[in-house]
mmCIF file of C-alpha atoms in Angstrom:
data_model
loop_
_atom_site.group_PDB
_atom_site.id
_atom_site.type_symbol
_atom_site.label_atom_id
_atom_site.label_comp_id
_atom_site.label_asym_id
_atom_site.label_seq_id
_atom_site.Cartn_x
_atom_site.Cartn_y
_atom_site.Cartn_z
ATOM 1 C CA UNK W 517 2.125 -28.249 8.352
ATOM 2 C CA UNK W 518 1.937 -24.561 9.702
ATOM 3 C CA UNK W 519 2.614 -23.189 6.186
ATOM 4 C CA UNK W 520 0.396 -21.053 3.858
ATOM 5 C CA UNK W 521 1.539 -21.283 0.226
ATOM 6 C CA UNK W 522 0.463 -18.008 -1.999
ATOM 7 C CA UNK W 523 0.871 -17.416 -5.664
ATOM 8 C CA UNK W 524 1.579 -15.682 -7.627
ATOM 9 C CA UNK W 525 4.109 -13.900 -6.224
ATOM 10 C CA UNK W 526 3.254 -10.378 -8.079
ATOM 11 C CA UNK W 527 0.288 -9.589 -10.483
ATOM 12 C CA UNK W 528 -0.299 -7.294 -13.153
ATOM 13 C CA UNK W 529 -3.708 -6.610 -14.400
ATOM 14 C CA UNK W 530 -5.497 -3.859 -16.574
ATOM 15 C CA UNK W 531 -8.228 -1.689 -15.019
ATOM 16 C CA UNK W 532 -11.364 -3.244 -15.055
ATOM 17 C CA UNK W 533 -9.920 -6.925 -15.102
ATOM 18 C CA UNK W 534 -10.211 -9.605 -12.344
ATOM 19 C CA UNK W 535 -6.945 -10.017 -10.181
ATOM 20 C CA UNK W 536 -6.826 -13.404 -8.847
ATOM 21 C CA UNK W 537 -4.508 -14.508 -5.843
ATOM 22 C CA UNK W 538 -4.810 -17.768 -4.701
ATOM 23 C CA UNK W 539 -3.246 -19.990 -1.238
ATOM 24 C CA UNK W 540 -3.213 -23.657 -0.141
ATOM 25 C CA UNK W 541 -2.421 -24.748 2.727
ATOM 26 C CA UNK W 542 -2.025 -28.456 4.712
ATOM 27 C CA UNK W 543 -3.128 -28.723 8.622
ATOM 28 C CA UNK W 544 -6.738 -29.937 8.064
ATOM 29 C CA UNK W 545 -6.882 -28.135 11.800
ATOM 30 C CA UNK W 546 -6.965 -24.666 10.061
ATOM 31 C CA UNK W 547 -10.683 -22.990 10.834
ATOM 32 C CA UNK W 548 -10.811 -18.894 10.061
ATOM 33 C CA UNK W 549 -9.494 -17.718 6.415
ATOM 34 C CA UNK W 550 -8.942 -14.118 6.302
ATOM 35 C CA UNK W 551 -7.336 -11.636 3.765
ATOM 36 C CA UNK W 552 -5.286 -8.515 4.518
ATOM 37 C CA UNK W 553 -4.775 -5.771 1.980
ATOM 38 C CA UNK W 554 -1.680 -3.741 2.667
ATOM 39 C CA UNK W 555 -0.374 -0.596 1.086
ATOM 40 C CA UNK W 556 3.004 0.793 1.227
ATOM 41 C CA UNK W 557 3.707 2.339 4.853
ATOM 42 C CA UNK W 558 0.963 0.665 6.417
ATOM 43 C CA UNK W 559 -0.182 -1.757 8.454
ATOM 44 C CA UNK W 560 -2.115 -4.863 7.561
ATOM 45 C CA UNK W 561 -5.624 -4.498 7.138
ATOM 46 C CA UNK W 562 -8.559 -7.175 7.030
ATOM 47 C CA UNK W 563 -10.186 -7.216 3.593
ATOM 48 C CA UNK W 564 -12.400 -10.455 3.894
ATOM 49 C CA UNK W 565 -12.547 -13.377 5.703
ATOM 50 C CA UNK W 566 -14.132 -17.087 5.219
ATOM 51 C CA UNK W 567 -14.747 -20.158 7.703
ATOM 52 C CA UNK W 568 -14.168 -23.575 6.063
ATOM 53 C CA UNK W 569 -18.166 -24.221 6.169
ATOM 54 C CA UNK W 570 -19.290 -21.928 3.239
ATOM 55 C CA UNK W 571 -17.888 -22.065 -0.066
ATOM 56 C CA UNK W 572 -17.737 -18.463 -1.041
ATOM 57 C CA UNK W 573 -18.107 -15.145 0.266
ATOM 58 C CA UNK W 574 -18.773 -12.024 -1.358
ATOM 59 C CA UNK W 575 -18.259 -8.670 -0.215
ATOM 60 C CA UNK W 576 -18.667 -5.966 -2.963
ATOM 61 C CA UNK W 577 -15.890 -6.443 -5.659
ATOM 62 C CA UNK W 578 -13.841 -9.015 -3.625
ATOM 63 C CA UNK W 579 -14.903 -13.419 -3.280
ATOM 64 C CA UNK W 580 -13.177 -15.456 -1.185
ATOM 65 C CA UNK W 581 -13.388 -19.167 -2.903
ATOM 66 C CA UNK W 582 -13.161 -21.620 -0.545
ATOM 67 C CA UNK W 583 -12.350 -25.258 -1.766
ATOM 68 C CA UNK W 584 -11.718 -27.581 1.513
ATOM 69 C CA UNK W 585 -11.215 -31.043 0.170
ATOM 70 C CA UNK W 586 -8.404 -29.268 -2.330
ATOM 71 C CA UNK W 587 -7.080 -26.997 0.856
ATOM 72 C CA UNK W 588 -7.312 -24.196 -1.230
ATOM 73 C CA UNK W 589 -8.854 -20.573 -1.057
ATOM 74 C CA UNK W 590 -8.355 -17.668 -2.837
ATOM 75 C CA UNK W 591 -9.088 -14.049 -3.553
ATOM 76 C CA UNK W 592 -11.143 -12.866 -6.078
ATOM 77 C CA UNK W 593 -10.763 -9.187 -6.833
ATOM 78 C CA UNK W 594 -13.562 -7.988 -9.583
ATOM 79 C CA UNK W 595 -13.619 -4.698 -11.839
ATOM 80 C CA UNK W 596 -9.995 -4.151 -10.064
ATOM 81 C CA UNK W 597 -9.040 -0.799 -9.930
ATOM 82 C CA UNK W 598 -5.598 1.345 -9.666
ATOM 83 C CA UNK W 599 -6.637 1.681 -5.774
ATOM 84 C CA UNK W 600 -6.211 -1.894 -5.259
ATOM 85 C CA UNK W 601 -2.733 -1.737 -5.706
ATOM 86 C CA UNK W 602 -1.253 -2.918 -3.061
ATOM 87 C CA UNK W 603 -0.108 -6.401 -1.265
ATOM 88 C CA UNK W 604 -1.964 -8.955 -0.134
ATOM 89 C CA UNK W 605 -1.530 -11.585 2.380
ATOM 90 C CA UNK W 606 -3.872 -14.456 3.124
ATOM 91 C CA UNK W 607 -3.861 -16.009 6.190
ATOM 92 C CA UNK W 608 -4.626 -19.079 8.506
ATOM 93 C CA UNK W 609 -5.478 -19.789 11.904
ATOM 94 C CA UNK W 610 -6.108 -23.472 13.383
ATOM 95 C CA UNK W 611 -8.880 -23.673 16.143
ATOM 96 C CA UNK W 612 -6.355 -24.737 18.645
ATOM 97 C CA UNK W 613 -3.661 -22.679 18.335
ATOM 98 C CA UNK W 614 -5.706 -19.268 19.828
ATOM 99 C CA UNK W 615 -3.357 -16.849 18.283
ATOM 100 C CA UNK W 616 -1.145 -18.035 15.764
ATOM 101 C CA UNK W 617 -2.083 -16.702 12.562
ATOM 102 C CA UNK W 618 0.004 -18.039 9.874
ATOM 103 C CA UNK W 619 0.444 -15.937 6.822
ATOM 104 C CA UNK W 620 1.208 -16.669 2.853
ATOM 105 C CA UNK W 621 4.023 -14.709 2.050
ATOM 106 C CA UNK W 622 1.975 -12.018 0.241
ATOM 107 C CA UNK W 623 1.327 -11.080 -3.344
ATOM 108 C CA UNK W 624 1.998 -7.342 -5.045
ATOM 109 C CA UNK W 625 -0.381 -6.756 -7.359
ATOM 110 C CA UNK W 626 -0.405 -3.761 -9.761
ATOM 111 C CA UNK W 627 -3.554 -2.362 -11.599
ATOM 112 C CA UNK W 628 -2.486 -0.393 -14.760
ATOM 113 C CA UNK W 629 -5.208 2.577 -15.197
ATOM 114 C CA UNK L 659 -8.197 5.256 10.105
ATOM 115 C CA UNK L 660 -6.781 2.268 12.360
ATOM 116 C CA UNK L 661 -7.880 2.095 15.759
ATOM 117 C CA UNK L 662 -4.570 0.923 17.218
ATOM 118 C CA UNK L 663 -2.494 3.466 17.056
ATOM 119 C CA UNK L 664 1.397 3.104 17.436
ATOM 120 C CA UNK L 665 4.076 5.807 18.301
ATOM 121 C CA UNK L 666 6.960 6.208 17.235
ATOM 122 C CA UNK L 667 6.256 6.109 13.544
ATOM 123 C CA UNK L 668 9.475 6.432 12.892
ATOM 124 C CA UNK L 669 12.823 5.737 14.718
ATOM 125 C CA UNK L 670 16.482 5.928 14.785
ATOM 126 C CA UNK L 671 18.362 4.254 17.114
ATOM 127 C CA UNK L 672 22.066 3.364 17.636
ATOM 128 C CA UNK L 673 22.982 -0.214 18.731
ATOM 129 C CA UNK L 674 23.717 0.930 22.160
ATOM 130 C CA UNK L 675 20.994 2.668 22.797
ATOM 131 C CA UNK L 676 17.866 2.310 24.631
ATOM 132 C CA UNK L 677 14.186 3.401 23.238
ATOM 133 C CA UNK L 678 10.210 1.879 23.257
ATOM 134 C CA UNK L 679 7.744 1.584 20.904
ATOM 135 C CA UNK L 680 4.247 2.354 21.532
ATOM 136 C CA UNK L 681 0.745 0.682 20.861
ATOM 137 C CA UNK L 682 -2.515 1.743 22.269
ATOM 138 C CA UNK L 683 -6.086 0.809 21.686
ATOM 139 C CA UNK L 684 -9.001 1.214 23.316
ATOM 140 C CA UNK L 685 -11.899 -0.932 21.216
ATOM 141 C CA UNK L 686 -11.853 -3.040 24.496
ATOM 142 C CA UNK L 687 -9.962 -6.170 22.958
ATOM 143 C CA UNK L 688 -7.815 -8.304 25.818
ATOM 144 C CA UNK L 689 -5.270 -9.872 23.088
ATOM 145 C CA UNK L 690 -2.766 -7.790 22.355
ATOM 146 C CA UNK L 691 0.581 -8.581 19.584
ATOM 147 C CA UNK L 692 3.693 -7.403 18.554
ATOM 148 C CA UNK L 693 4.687 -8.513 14.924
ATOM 149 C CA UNK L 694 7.927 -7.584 13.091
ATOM 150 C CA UNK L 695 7.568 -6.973 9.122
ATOM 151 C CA UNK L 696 10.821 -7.133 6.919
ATOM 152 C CA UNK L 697 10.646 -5.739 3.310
ATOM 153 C CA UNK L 698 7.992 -7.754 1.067
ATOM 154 C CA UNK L 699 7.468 -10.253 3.763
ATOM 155 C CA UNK L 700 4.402 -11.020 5.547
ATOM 156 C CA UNK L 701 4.147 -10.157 9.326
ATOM 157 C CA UNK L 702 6.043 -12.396 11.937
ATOM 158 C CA UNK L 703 3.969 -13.175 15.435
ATOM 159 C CA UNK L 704 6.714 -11.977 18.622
ATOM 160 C CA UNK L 705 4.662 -11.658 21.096
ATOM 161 C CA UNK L 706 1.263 -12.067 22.461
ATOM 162 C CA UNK L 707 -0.669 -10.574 25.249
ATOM 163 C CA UNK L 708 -3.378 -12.530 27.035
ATOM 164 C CA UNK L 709 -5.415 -10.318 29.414
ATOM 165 C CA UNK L 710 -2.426 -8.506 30.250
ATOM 166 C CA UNK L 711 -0.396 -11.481 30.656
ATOM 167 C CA UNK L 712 2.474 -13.238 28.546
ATOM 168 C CA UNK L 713 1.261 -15.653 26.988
ATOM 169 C CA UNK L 714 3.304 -16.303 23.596
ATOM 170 C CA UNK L 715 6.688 -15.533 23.330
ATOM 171 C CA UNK L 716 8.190 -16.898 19.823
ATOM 172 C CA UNK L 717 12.029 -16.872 21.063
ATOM 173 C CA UNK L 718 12.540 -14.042 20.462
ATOM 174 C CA UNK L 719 15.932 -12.320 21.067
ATOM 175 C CA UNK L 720 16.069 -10.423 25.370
ATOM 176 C CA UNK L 721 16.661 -7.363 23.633
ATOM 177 C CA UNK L 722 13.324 -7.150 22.892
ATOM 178 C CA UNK L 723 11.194 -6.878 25.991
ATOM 179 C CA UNK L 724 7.826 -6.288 25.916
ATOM 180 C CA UNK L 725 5.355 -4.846 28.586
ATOM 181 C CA UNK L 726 1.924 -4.548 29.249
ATOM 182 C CA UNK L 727 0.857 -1.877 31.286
ATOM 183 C CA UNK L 728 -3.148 -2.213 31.126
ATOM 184 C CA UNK L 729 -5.483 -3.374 28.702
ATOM 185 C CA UNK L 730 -5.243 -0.399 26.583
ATOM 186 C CA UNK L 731 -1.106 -0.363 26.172
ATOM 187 C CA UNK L 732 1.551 -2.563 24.977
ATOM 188 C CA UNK L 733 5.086 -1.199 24.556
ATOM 189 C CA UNK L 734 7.707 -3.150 23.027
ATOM 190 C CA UNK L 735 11.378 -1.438 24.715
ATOM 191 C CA UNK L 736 14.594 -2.121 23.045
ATOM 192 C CA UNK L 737 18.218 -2.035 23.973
ATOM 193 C CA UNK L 738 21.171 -3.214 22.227
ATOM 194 C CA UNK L 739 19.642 -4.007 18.451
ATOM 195 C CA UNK L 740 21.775 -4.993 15.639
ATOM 196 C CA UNK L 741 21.448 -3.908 12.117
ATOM 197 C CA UNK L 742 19.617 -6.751 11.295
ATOM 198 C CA UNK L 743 16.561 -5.637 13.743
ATOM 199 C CA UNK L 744 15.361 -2.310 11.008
ATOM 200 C CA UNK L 745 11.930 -3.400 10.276
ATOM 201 C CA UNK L 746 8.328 -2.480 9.930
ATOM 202 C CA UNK L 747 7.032 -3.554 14.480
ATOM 203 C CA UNK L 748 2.982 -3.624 14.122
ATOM 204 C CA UNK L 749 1.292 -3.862 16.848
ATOM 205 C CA UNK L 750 -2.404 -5.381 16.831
ATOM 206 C CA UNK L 751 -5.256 -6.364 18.558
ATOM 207 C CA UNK L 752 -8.489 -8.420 19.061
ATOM 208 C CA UNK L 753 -11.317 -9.885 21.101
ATOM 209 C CA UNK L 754 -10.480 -12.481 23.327
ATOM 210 C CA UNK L 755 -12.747 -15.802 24.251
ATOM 211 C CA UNK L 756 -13.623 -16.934 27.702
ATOM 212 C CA UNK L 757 -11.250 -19.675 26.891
ATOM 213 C CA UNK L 758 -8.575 -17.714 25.403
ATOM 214 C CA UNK L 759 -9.079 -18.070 21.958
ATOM 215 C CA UNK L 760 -8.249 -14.806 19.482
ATOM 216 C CA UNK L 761 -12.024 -14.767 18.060
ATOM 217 C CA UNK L 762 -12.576 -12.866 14.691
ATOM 218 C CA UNK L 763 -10.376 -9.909 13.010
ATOM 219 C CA UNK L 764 -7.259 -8.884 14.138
ATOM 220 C CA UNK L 765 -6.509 -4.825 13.758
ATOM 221 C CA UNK L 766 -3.285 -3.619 13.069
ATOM 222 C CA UNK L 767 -1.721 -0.295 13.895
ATOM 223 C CA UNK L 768 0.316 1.587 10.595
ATOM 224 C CA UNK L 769 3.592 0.085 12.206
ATOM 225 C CA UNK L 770 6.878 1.842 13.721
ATOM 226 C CA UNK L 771 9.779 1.806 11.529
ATOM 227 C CA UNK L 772 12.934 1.264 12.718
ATOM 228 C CA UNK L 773 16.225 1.481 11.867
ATOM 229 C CA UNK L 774 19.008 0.486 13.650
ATOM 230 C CA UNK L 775 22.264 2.227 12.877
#
């Protein structure tokens, strides 16, 4: 019930396309939705981040969809460019755990110039 | 640039020896964590620091003891690693509740690589 499923696995897209990532995920307990980008020989860095009352949040080229009767969310990244290269992990954290942020298992995405 | 910032960035170490990783941060944040990141996998929780105090420890191995000195430092030392231990250690942070919750983002160093000969 802890996991995080994340697909796809690795994505391609063109400059100027939309990369989509998306995650599901089953403990109905889960309350804070946040995305980390990653690039190679760094750390983990928070991209955007959604709370199961809103639907969608925007901030500049990336959307979080949120759909909680499906137990889904995912990433919406707009006009993607070759900086957005990198991989990204979305992420879960139920209300009673405190700490425990469970992670998908992260997607590589690649934006061709 | 991260505001947790971790030293060594990058290590050596033979399986006998002995050596500590580094993690400081001072945005005022009273959780502290240690995750270990293999190879295109995401980040796995070791250790969390609750106002300076132990309080999650996800079984992981003695030779990895960690240690909180203040609320600014966490080191993670090591002694007696196999092989299997080379990996990307990230230390992080964040705010802390009254009630202990982790409340809003968590902020990762850039990591210490190790290798473990």
């Amino acid at each position: 019930q802890q996991q995080v499923k994340q697909s796809p696995q690795s994505l391609i897209v063109q400059k100027g396309g939309i990369s989509i990532i998306n995650c599901a995920y089953e403990n109905t307990a889960f309350d804070y939705f946040p995305w980390y980008q990653q690039f190679p020989g760094k750390g983990p860095a928070l991209l955007i981040a959604i709370r199961p009352d809103v639907s969608e949040k925007k901030e500049g080229r990336f959307t979080i969809s949120f759909n909680k009767s499906a137990k889904q969310f995912s990433l919406h990244i707009m006009d993607s460019q070759p900086g957005d290269s990198a991989t990204y992990f979305c992420a879960a954290r139920p209300e009673t755990s405190g700490s425990r942020l469970t992670f998908g298992e992260g997607t590589q995405l690649t934006v061709n110039p | 640039d991260t505001e947790v910032t971790q030293t060594p960035k990058h290590l050596v170490m033979g399986m006998t020896n002995k050596k500590s990783l580094k993690c400081e941060q001072h945005m005022g944040h009273r959780a502290m964590y240690w995750y270990k990141q293999k190879a295109k996998k995401p980040p796995e929780l070791m250790f969390v620091y609750s106002y300076e105090k132990l309080s999650i420890n996800e079984s992981v191995p003695s030779r990895f003891s960690p240690e909180c000195p203040n609320s600014s430092l966490l080191n993670l030392h090591l002694h007696a690693l196999q092989p299997e231990d080379s990996a990307l250690y990230l230390c992080a942070s964040s705010l802390r509740s009254s009630s202990g919750r982790a409340v809003g983002e968590l902020f990762f160093g850039e990591g210490s690589r190790l290798t473990v000969l």
